[in-house]
Amino acid sequence: MKRTIVLVLFAAACGSDNDPPELAPDGAVPPIDTPAGCDPATVLPATYRPIPTISAGLITVTNDTGVMSGTIDATAGGTMNAPDRPYIYLDLRTGTKVEASDLDALGATSWDIALKRSSLRVNGGDSGPGNRKLAIVQAATLAEVTSAPMTGYASDEFATADCMLDMLPGGEPRTAFGEWYEYEPQAHTLTPKPEVYVLERTNGSRTAFRIVTYYGDPTMPMRGAYYEVAWKQLP
């Protein structure tokens, strides 16, 4: 189905890479006048609105006997520049970056997950046409997850039935990843919860994905949104 994208511009909150996720000044999102049955992309706040360029972020991956690990640069230029920068898109089967803009991704089935600052999305539901679903498994390590759960899968749903934004406390659109981190307000740091995310595709293949840290840049230890991650394909 053809999508109509409405880009909404308003001032973005400023701060450093250690600031909390991109909150609007009062934590609210201005109402957007959209018709019934609107495109979910039209309810996204300015910090996460679709951007018609491809992310300059890089993905580095190594494969060690079936477990892929590496880093994903989802810094998007830092908190001040993030509103004008796109998500970075990843194919977990190949471990490669998908060269797509946010506008391309709205109609593409090639990507599995997308990242931008503290916002994580799955290619399904309100985020894209890929019909991917995600289940959250309580596990501190990837090795603990040896098979996929039978139930508990959900798609991204950040647009309510009356076409309003459903967002997490940090201001991100609510997705199947949920509130994946613990926020420490004094240090302004994000710590991944002890969870593993199992992504399911329409062909039945499943991938277990874990966020190791939000601060994975070895040259800048407190650089936020430089994810260290690991994942593996499940039987």
Coordinates of C-alpha atoms in Angstrom, one line a residue:
M1 CA 0.0 0.0 0.0
K2 CA 1.4 3.4 -0.9
R3 CA 2.5 5.5 2.1
T4 CA 2.1 9.2 2.4
I5 CA 4.8 10.7 4.6
V6 CA 4.3 13.9 6.5
L7 CA 7.5 15.4 7.9
V8 CA 6.9 17.4 11.0
L9 CA 9.6 19.9 12.1
F10 CA 10.0 21.4 15.5
A11 CA 12.9 22.2 17.8
A12 CA 14.9 19.3 19.2
A13 CA 16.3 19.0 22.7
C14 CA 20.0 19.6 23.1
G15 CA 22.5 17.8 25.2
S16 CA 25.6 15.6 25.3
D17 CA 26.0 11.9 24.4
N18 CA 25.4 11.0 28.1
D19 CA 22.1 12.9 28.3
P20 CA 19.0 10.8 28.7
P21 CA 17.2 9.7 25.5
E22 CA 15.8 12.4 23.3
L23 CA 12.9 13.8 25.4
A24 CA 10.9 16.8 24.2
P25 CA 11.3 19.7 26.7
D26 CA 8.1 18.7 28.6
G27 CA 8.1 15.0 27.6
A28 CA 5.1 15.5 25.4
V29 CA 4.5 15.3 21.7
P30 CA 2.5 18.0 20.0
P31 CA -0.7 16.6 18.5
I32 CA -0.7 16.0 14.8
D33 CA -3.9 16.4 12.8
T34 CA -4.2 13.1 10.8
P35 CA -7.2 11.4 9.4
A36 CA -8.6 8.0 10.5
G37 CA -6.5 5.2 9.3
C38 CA -3.4 7.4 9.0
D39 CA 0.1 6.3 8.1
P40 CA 1.8 5.5 11.4
A41 CA 4.9 7.4 10.3
T42 CA 3.0 10.6 10.5
V43 CA 2.7 10.3 14.3
L44 CA 6.5 10.0 14.9
P45 CA 8.0 12.9 16.9
A46 CA 10.5 15.2 15.2
T47 CA 13.5 13.4 16.7
Y48 CA 12.4 10.2 15.0
R49 CA 10.7 11.5 11.9
P50 CA 11.6 9.7 8.6
I51 CA 14.8 11.2 7.0
P52 CA 15.4 10.8 3.3
T53 CA 19.2 10.0 3.6
I54 CA 21.2 6.9 4.4
S55 CA 22.9 6.6 7.7
A56 CA 26.7 7.2 7.7
G57 CA 27.1 4.9 10.6
L58 CA 29.1 1.7 10.3
I59 CA 28.6 -1.9 11.3
T60 CA 31.5 -4.1 12.2
V61 CA 30.9 -7.8 12.6
T62 CA 33.0 -10.9 13.3
N63 CA 31.7 -14.5 13.1
D64 CA 32.9 -16.9 15.8
T65 CA 31.5 -20.4 15.2
G66 CA 28.0 -19.1 14.5
V67 CA 27.9 -16.3 17.0
M68 CA 28.1 -12.9 15.4
S69 CA 29.3 -9.9 17.4
G70 CA 30.5 -6.4 16.8
T71 CA 29.4 -2.8 16.9
I72 CA 26.7 -0.7 15.4
D73 CA 27.2 3.1 15.1
A74 CA 23.7 4.5 15.8
T75 CA 25.0 7.8 17.2
A76 CA 23.3 9.8 14.5
G77 CA 25.6 12.7 15.0
G78 CA 24.9 13.0 18.7
T79 CA 21.8 14.2 20.5
M80 CA 21.8 17.7 19.0
N81 CA 22.0 16.5 15.4
A82 CA 20.0 13.3 15.7
P83 CA 16.6 14.8 14.6
D84 CA 18.1 15.3 11.1
R85 CA 19.8 12.0 10.9
P86 CA 18.3 8.6 9.9
Y87 CA 18.1 5.2 11.5
I88 CA 20.8 2.6 10.6
Y89 CA 19.3 -0.6 9.3
L90 CA 20.7 -4.1 9.8
D91 CA 20.1 -7.5 8.2
L92 CA 20.8 -10.0 11.0
R93 CA 21.0 -13.0 8.7
T94 CA 24.0 -11.6 6.8
G95 CA 25.3 -9.3 9.5
T96 CA 25.4 -6.4 7.1
K97 CA 24.1 -2.8 6.9
V98 CA 21.1 -2.3 4.6
E99 CA 21.7 0.8 2.5
A100 CA 18.3 2.4 3.0
S101 CA 17.0 5.8 4.0
D102 CA 14.1 6.0 6.5
L103 CA 11.8 6.6 3.6
D104 CA 13.2 3.6 1.7
A105 CA 12.8 1.4 4.8
L106 CA 9.1 2.1 5.1
G107 CA 8.6 0.0 2.0
A108 CA 11.5 -2.4 2.2
T109 CA 11.5 -6.0 3.5
S110 CA 15.3 -6.4 3.4
W111 CA 16.0 -5.2 7.0
D112 CA 15.4 -6.8 10.3
I113 CA 16.1 -4.1 12.9
A114 CA 16.8 -0.4 12.9
L115 CA 18.6 1.7 15.5
K116 CA 18.9 5.5 16.2
R117 CA 20.2 6.7 19.5
S118 CA 18.2 4.8 22.2
S119 CA 15.4 3.9 19.7
L120 CA 15.2 0.4 18.4
R121 CA 12.7 -0.8 15.9
V122 CA 11.7 -4.1 14.1
N123 CA 10.6 -4.4 10.5
G124 CA 7.0 -5.2 11.1
G125 CA 3.7 -3.6 12.3
D126 CA 4.0 0.2 12.3
S127 CA 7.7 0.2 11.4
G128 CA 7.7 -1.6 8.1
P129 CA 6.3 -4.3 5.8
G130 CA 8.7 -7.1 6.8
N131 CA 6.3 -8.8 9.1
R132 CA 9.0 -9.5 11.7
K133 CA 8.0 -10.1 15.2
L134 CA 10.0 -10.0 18.5
A135 CA 9.9 -11.9 21.7
I136 CA 11.7 -10.9 24.9
V137 CA 13.5 -13.6 26.8
Q138 CA 14.8 -13.0 30.3
A139 CA 18.5 -14.0 30.0
A140 CA 21.7 -12.3 30.8
T141 CA 23.8 -14.0 28.1
L142 CA 23.2 -15.1 24.5
A143 CA 24.4 -18.6 25.4
E144 CA 21.4 -19.1 27.7
V145 CA 19.0 -19.0 24.8
T146 CA 19.3 -22.2 22.8
S147 CA 15.9 -22.3 21.3
A148 CA 13.2 -19.8 20.3
P149 CA 10.2 -19.3 22.6
M150 CA 6.9 -20.7 21.2
T151 CA 4.8 -17.6 22.2
G152 CA 5.2 -14.0 23.2
Y153 CA 6.0 -12.4 19.9
A154 CA 4.9 -8.9 19.1
S155 CA 5.2 -6.3 16.3
D156 CA 6.0 -2.7 16.6
E157 CA 2.9 -0.7 17.5
F158 CA 3.6 3.0 18.2
A159 CA 0.5 4.4 16.7
T160 CA -2.7 4.0 18.7
A161 CA -6.1 3.2 17.2
D162 CA -6.9 6.9 17.2
C163 CA -3.6 7.7 15.5
M164 CA -1.7 9.1 18.4
L165 CA 1.9 8.3 19.4
D166 CA 2.5 5.7 22.0
M167 CA 5.9 6.4 23.4
L168 CA 8.3 5.1 26.1
P169 CA 9.2 7.2 29.1
G170 CA 12.4 8.3 27.4
G171 CA 10.4 9.7 24.4
E172 CA 11.1 6.9 21.9
P173 CA 8.3 5.4 19.9
R174 CA 7.1 2.2 21.7
T175 CA 8.2 -0.9 19.8
A176 CA 8.5 -4.6 20.3
F177 CA 11.8 -4.1 22.1
G178 CA 10.0 -2.3 24.9
E179 CA 12.0 -0.3 27.4
W180 CA 15.2 -2.3 26.9
Y181 CA 17.4 -0.3 29.2
E182 CA 17.7 1.0 32.8
Y183 CA 18.4 4.7 33.0
E184 CA 20.7 6.1 35.7
P185 CA 19.6 9.8 36.2
Q186 CA 22.7 10.9 38.1
A187 CA 25.3 9.5 35.7
H188 CA 22.9 9.9 32.7
T189 CA 23.8 6.4 31.5
L190 CA 21.8 3.6 29.9
T191 CA 22.4 0.0 30.9
P192 CA 20.8 -2.9 28.8
K193 CA 18.4 -5.0 30.8
P194 CA 19.3 -8.7 31.1
E195 CA 17.3 -9.6 28.1
V196 CA 17.7 -11.5 24.8
Y197 CA 15.5 -10.5 21.9
V198 CA 14.3 -13.3 19.5
L199 CA 13.3 -12.0 16.1
E200 CA 11.0 -14.2 14.0
R201 CA 10.5 -13.9 10.2
T202 CA 7.7 -15.1 8.0
N203 CA 9.8 -18.0 6.7
G204 CA 10.1 -19.3 10.2
S205 CA 13.8 -18.4 10.7
R206 CA 14.6 -16.9 14.1
T207 CA 17.6 -14.9 15.4
A208 CA 18.5 -14.3 19.1
F209 CA 19.9 -10.8 19.6
R210 CA 21.6 -9.3 22.6
I211 CA 22.7 -5.7 23.5
V212 CA 25.9 -5.9 25.4
T213 CA 26.4 -2.2 26.0
Y214 CA 25.3 1.2 24.8
Y215 CA 28.8 2.4 25.0
G216 CA 30.8 0.2 22.7
D217 CA 33.3 2.6 21.1
P218 CA 36.7 1.6 22.4
T219 CA 38.2 5.0 21.6
M220 CA 35.4 6.9 23.4
P221 CA 34.1 4.8 26.3
M222 CA 31.2 7.1 27.2
R223 CA 30.0 7.8 23.6
G224 CA 26.4 6.9 23.7
A225 CA 24.5 4.9 21.0
Y226 CA 27.6 3.1 19.8
Y227 CA 26.2 -0.4 20.5
E228 CA 28.2 -3.5 21.2
V229 CA 25.9 -6.4 20.2
A230 CA 25.9 -10.2 19.6
W231 CA 23.5 -12.5 17.9
K232 CA 23.1 -16.0 16.5
Q233 CA 20.6 -17.9 14.4
L234 CA 18.4 -20.3 16.3
P235 CA 17.3 -23.8 15.1

